[in-house]
PDB file of C-alpha atoms and ligand atoms in Angstrom:
ATOM      1  CA  UNK A1154     -42.857  -6.941 -12.390  1.00 51.00           C
ATOM      2  CA  UNK A1155     -40.014  -8.863 -13.985  1.00 62.00           C
ATOM      3  CA  UNK A1156     -36.460  -7.889 -13.096  1.00 66.00           C
ATOM      4  CA  UNK A1157     -34.689  -6.005 -15.896  1.00 71.00           C
ATOM      5  CA  UNK A1158     -32.183  -8.021 -17.851  1.00 70.00           C
ATOM      6  CA  UNK A1159     -28.490  -7.179 -17.670  1.00 65.00           C
ATOM      7  CA  UNK A1160     -28.838  -5.399 -21.010  1.00 69.00           C
ATOM      8  CA  UNK A1161     -31.793  -3.333 -19.750  1.00 78.00           C
ATOM      9  CA  UNK A1162     -29.967  -2.345 -16.540  1.00 81.00           C
ATOM     10  CA  UNK A1163     -26.929  -1.284 -18.553  1.00 83.00           C
ATOM     11  CA  UNK A1164     -24.680  -3.401 -16.355  1.00 84.00           C
ATOM     12  CA  UNK A1165     -25.798  -1.762 -13.086  1.00 86.00           C
ATOM     13  CA  UNK A1166     -26.287  -4.033 -10.088  1.00 86.00           C
ATOM     14  CA  UNK A1167     -29.851  -5.287  -9.416  1.00 88.00           C
ATOM     15  CA  UNK A1168     -32.025  -2.385  -8.251  1.00 89.00           C
ATOM     16  CA  UNK A1169     -32.709  -3.823  -4.775  1.00 86.00           C
ATOM     17  CA  UNK A1170     -28.959  -4.359  -4.264  1.00 86.00           C
ATOM     18  CA  UNK A1171     -28.555  -0.644  -4.945  1.00 87.00           C
ATOM     19  CA  UNK A1172     -31.546   0.656  -2.965  1.00 88.00           C
ATOM     20  CA  UNK A1173     -30.668  -1.060   0.340  1.00 87.00           C
ATOM     21  CA  UNK A1174     -27.312   0.659   0.936  1.00 86.00           C
ATOM     22  CA  UNK A1175     -28.757   3.989  -0.281  1.00 88.00           C
ATOM     23  CA  UNK A1176     -31.138   3.631   2.686  1.00 88.00           C
ATOM     24  CA  UNK A1177     -28.142   2.848   4.902  1.00 84.00           C
ATOM     25  CA  UNK A1178     -28.937  -0.873   5.127  1.00 87.00           C
ATOM     26  CA  UNK A1179     -26.137  -3.361   4.494  1.00 89.00           C
ATOM     27  CA  UNK A1180     -23.724  -0.536   3.754  1.00 94.00           C
ATOM     28  CA  UNK A1181     -20.176  -1.956   3.757  1.00 95.00           C
ATOM     29  CA  UNK A1182     -18.576   1.411   4.612  1.00 97.00           C
ATOM     30  CA  UNK A1183     -20.903   1.945   7.604  1.00 96.00           C
ATOM     31  CA  UNK A1184     -20.039  -1.566   8.796  1.00 96.00           C
ATOM     32  CA  UNK A1185     -16.283  -0.943   8.522  1.00 97.00           C
ATOM     33  CA  UNK A1186     -16.602   2.380  10.395  1.00 97.00           C
ATOM     34  CA  UNK A1187     -18.752   0.773  13.120  1.00 97.00           C
ATOM     35  CA  UNK A1188     -16.316  -2.110  13.566  1.00 97.00           C
ATOM     36  CA  UNK A1189     -13.270   0.177  13.543  1.00 97.00           C
ATOM     37  CA  UNK A1190     -11.570  -1.819  10.800  1.00 97.00           C
ATOM     38  CA  UNK A1191      -7.916  -0.711  10.593  1.00 97.00           C
ATOM     39  CA  UNK A1192      -6.984  -2.573   7.413  1.00 96.00           C
ATOM     40  CA  UNK A1193      -8.414  -5.111   5.016  1.00 95.00           C
ATOM     41  CA  UNK A1194      -7.976  -6.208   1.402  1.00 94.00           C
ATOM     42  CA  UNK A1195      -8.981  -2.717   0.215  1.00 95.00           C
ATOM     43  CA  UNK A1196      -7.319  -0.204   2.548  1.00 97.00           C
ATOM     44  CA  UNK A1197      -4.966   0.690   5.351  1.00 97.00           C
ATOM     45  CA  UNK A1198      -6.330   3.303   7.786  1.00 98.00           C
ATOM     46  CA  UNK A1199      -4.279   6.505   7.972  1.00 98.00           C
ATOM     47  CA  UNK A1200      -6.161   8.850  10.316  1.00 98.00           C
ATOM     48  CA  UNK A1201      -9.453  10.169  11.626  1.00 98.00           C
ATOM     49  CA  UNK A1202     -10.129  13.623  10.234  1.00 98.00           C
ATOM     50  CA  UNK A1203     -12.946  16.023  11.157  1.00 98.00           C
ATOM     51  CA  UNK A1204     -15.849  14.302   9.430  1.00 98.00           C
ATOM     52  CA  UNK A1205     -14.105  11.460   7.689  1.00 98.00           C
ATOM     53  CA  UNK A1206     -11.664   8.607   7.909  1.00 98.00           C
ATOM     54  CA  UNK A1207      -8.606   8.771   5.679  1.00 98.00           C
ATOM     55  CA  UNK A1208      -7.494   5.494   4.150  1.00 98.00           C
ATOM     56  CA  UNK A1209      -4.560   4.543   2.005  1.00 98.00           C
ATOM     57  CA  UNK A1210      -5.929   2.389  -0.806  1.00 97.00           C
ATOM     58  CA  UNK A1211      -4.485  -1.120  -0.905  1.00 97.00           C
ATOM     59  CA  UNK A1212      -4.013  -0.688  -4.648  1.00 96.00           C
ATOM     60  CA  UNK A1213      -1.120   1.747  -4.906  1.00 96.00           C
ATOM     61  CA  UNK A1214      -0.840   1.684  -8.719  1.00 94.00           C
ATOM     62  CA  UNK A1215      -0.827   5.437  -8.198  1.00 95.00           C
ATOM     63  CA  UNK A1216       1.556   6.171  -5.287  1.00 97.00           C
ATOM     64  CA  UNK A1217      -0.398   7.886  -2.541  1.00 98.00           C
ATOM     65  CA  UNK A1218      -3.896   6.942  -3.775  1.00 98.00           C
ATOM     66  CA  UNK A1219      -6.199   7.517  -0.802  1.00 98.00           C
ATOM     67  CA  UNK A1220      -9.918   7.287  -0.105  1.00 98.00           C
ATOM     68  CA  UNK A1221     -11.632   9.647   2.299  1.00 98.00           C
ATOM     69  CA  UNK A1222     -14.772   8.076   3.808  1.00 98.00           C
ATOM     70  CA  UNK A1223     -17.411  10.348   5.347  1.00 98.00           C
ATOM     71  CA  UNK A1224     -18.306   9.239   8.876  1.00 98.00           C
ATOM     72  CA  UNK A1225     -21.963   9.949   8.208  1.00 97.00           C
ATOM     73  CA  UNK A1226     -23.974   7.835   5.801  1.00 97.00           C
ATOM     74  CA  UNK A1227     -25.217  10.052   3.010  1.00 97.00           C
ATOM     75  CA  UNK A1228     -25.364   9.288  -0.703  1.00 97.00           C
ATOM     76  CA  UNK A1229     -24.485  12.816  -1.864  1.00 97.00           C
ATOM     77  CA  UNK A1230     -22.474  15.639  -0.265  1.00 98.00           C
ATOM     78  CA  UNK A1231     -25.492  17.966  -0.503  1.00 98.00           C
ATOM     79  CA  UNK A1232     -27.302  15.721   1.985  1.00 98.00           C
ATOM     80  CA  UNK A1233     -24.850  16.943   4.649  1.00 98.00           C
ATOM     81  CA  UNK A1234     -25.668  20.053   6.670  1.00 98.00           C
ATOM     82  CA  UNK A1235     -23.847  23.235   5.595  1.00 98.00           C
ATOM     83  CA  UNK A1236     -21.453  22.872   8.550  1.00 98.00           C
ATOM     84  CA  UNK A1237     -20.754  19.230   7.687  1.00 98.00           C
ATOM     85  CA  UNK A1238     -20.126  20.124   4.036  1.00 98.00           C
ATOM     86  CA  UNK A1239     -17.465  22.557   5.222  1.00 98.00           C
ATOM     87  CA  UNK A1240     -15.847  19.928   7.431  1.00 98.00           C
ATOM     88  CA  UNK A1241     -15.813  17.313   4.676  1.00 98.00           C
ATOM     89  CA  UNK A1242     -14.344  19.781   2.180  1.00 98.00           C
ATOM     90  CA  UNK A1243     -11.655  20.767   4.712  1.00 98.00           C
ATOM     91  CA  UNK A1244     -10.827  17.070   5.109  1.00 98.00           C
ATOM     92  CA  UNK A1245     -10.458  16.801   1.322  1.00 98.00           C
ATOM     93  CA  UNK A1246      -8.140  19.815   1.281  1.00 98.00           C
ATOM     94  CA  UNK A1247      -6.034  18.570   4.208  1.00 98.00           C
ATOM     95  CA  UNK A1248      -5.666  15.233   2.422  1.00 98.00           C
ATOM     96  CA  UNK A1249      -4.672  16.812  -0.873  1.00 98.00           C
ATOM     97  CA  UNK A1250      -2.143  19.058   0.799  1.00 98.00           C
ATOM     98  CA  UNK A1251      -0.601  16.183   2.756  1.00 98.00           C
ATOM     99  CA  UNK A1252      -0.347  14.010  -0.366  1.00 98.00           C
ATOM    100  CA  UNK A1253       1.240  16.878  -2.272  1.00 98.00           C
ATOM    101  CA  UNK A1254       3.860  17.280   0.472  1.00 98.00           C
ATOM    102  CA  UNK A1255       4.710  13.587   0.565  1.00 98.00           C
ATOM    103  CA  UNK A1256       4.480  12.562  -3.097  1.00 98.00           C
ATOM    104  CA  UNK A1257       5.013  15.822  -5.027  1.00 98.00           C
ATOM    105  CA  UNK A1258       2.605  15.077  -7.886  1.00 98.00           C
ATOM    106  CA  UNK A1259       1.889  17.596 -10.653  1.00 97.00           C
ATOM    107  CA  UNK A1260      -1.902  17.522 -10.064  1.00 98.00           C
ATOM    108  CA  UNK A1261      -4.436  16.219  -7.535  1.00 98.00           C
ATOM    109  CA  UNK A1262      -7.691  14.547  -8.583  1.00 98.00           C
ATOM    110  CA  UNK A1263     -10.670  14.479  -6.198  1.00 98.00           C
ATOM    111  CA  UNK A1264     -13.337  12.058  -7.370  1.00 98.00           C
ATOM    112  CA  UNK A1265     -16.768  11.832  -5.742  1.00 98.00           C
ATOM    113  CA  UNK A1266     -18.286   8.852  -7.535  1.00 96.00           C
ATOM    114  CA  UNK A1267     -20.053   6.305  -5.337  1.00 93.00           C
ATOM    115  CA  UNK A1268     -21.691   4.343  -8.134  1.00 92.00           C
ATOM    116  CA  UNK A1269     -20.786   1.032  -6.513  1.00 91.00           C
ATOM    117  CA  UNK A1270     -21.049   1.981  -2.812  1.00 94.00           C
ATOM    118  CA  UNK A1271     -23.533   4.856  -2.321  1.00 95.00           C
ATOM    119  CA  UNK A1272     -21.903   6.174   0.885  1.00 97.00           C
ATOM    120  CA  UNK A1273     -20.109   9.515   0.469  1.00 98.00           C
ATOM    121  CA  UNK A1274     -16.403   8.973  -0.134  1.00 98.00           C
ATOM    122  CA  UNK A1275     -13.765  10.772  -2.148  1.00 98.00           C
ATOM    123  CA  UNK A1276     -10.999   9.115  -4.168  1.00 98.00           C
ATOM    124  CA  UNK A1277      -7.930  11.321  -3.889  1.00 98.00           C
ATOM    125  CA  UNK A1278      -5.451  10.528  -6.624  1.00 97.00           C
ATOM    126  CA  UNK A1279      -2.112  12.269  -7.010  1.00 98.00           C
ATOM    127  CA  UNK A1280      -1.291  12.568 -10.697  1.00 98.00           C
ATOM    128  CA  UNK A1281       2.251  12.218 -11.986  1.00 97.00           C
ATOM    129  CA  UNK A1282       3.804  13.537 -15.159  1.00 96.00           C
ATOM    130  CA  UNK A1283       3.932  10.712 -17.684  1.00 94.00           C
ATOM    131  CA  UNK A1284       1.201   8.594 -16.062  1.00 92.00           C
ATOM    132  CA  UNK A1285      -0.795   6.499 -18.576  1.00 90.00           C
ATOM    133  CA  UNK A1286      -4.041   8.503 -18.284  1.00 92.00           C
ATOM    134  CA  UNK A1287      -3.194  12.083 -19.304  1.00 91.00           C
ATOM    135  CA  UNK A1288      -6.709  12.905 -20.520  1.00 93.00           C
ATOM    136  CA  UNK A1289      -8.846  10.926 -18.083  1.00 94.00           C
ATOM    137  CA  UNK A1290      -9.285   9.899 -14.459  1.00 93.00           C
ATOM    138  CA  UNK A1291      -6.960   7.208 -13.108  1.00 92.00           C
ATOM    139  CA  UNK A1292      -8.128   3.686 -13.947  1.00 86.00           C
ATOM    140  CA  UNK A1293      -7.382   1.775 -10.738  1.00 78.00           C
ATOM    141  CA  UNK A1294      -8.043  -1.650 -12.267  1.00 80.00           C
ATOM    142  CA  UNK A1295      -5.128  -1.349 -14.663  1.00 78.00           C
ATOM    143  CA  UNK A1296      -2.011  -3.027 -13.310  1.00 86.00           C
ATOM    144  CA  UNK A1297      -2.855  -2.876  -9.585  1.00 92.00           C
ATOM    145  CA  UNK A1298       0.148  -2.564  -7.267  1.00 95.00           C
ATOM    146  CA  UNK A1299       0.143  -4.030  -3.751  1.00 97.00           C
ATOM    147  CA  UNK A1300       2.707  -3.272  -1.052  1.00 97.00           C
ATOM    148  CA  UNK A1301       4.017  -5.234   1.916  1.00 96.00           C
ATOM    149  CA  UNK A1302       2.442  -4.509   5.340  1.00 94.00           C
ATOM    150  CA  UNK A1303       5.526  -2.557   6.405  1.00 96.00           C
ATOM    151  CA  UNK A1304       5.406  -0.477   3.216  1.00 97.00           C
ATOM    152  CA  UNK A1305       1.752   0.411   3.912  1.00 97.00           C
ATOM    153  CA  UNK A1306       2.667   1.337   7.498  1.00 96.00           C
ATOM    154  CA  UNK A1307       5.540   3.520   6.334  1.00 98.00           C
ATOM    155  CA  UNK A1308       3.500   5.269   3.623  1.00 98.00           C
ATOM    156  CA  UNK A1309       0.579   5.881   6.039  1.00 98.00           C
ATOM    157  CA  UNK A1310       2.979   7.274   8.664  1.00 98.00           C
ATOM    158  CA  UNK A1311       4.445   9.752   6.170  1.00 98.00           C
ATOM    159  CA  UNK A1312       0.936  10.955   5.226  1.00 98.00           C
ATOM    160  CA  UNK A1313      -0.021  11.210   8.917  1.00 98.00           C
ATOM    161  CA  UNK A1314       3.030  13.357   9.609  1.00 98.00           C
ATOM    162  CA  UNK A1315       2.243  15.591   6.630  1.00 98.00           C
ATOM    163  CA  UNK A1316      -1.319  16.119   7.916  1.00 97.00           C
ATOM    164  CA  UNK A1317      -0.015  17.978  10.990  1.00 91.00           C
TER     165      UNK A1317
HETATM  166 ZN1   ZN B 583     -22.898   3.841   4.797  1.00 67.23          ZN
END
């Protein structure tokens, strides 16, 4: 069967490119967890939580933007066992609370998307009064902000302290 055209796929990646990581093959998040990556172009590791790894996103266009990566490869949270669901949700709550303490936003957004990397992860975005997206999720691609290595270290340390 012929591959769908870009128009037919609606802009989604080729189907096989999607299906492999859903099966856990060639999953970039599994590879980073297995290799113990502490930082790369996308994140700076903050801490190991109960069932996830907390990462400060390299793009800090929203101060405190973090990504929580589940340590188990599942596509959806309902594929976790009931106990694991509880642990992952507690990790989300601990993250939100720590970010609230450090950054004092007016709202916290928890986004479980995974349409590009189908490995359970949660974008945790503090929201600030006057930010440019009052009626929508944060758009991370708009005006990305990158910090110096020492600024990432300092921001991660403050979050780590607030997690205790
Ligand atoms: Zn994975």
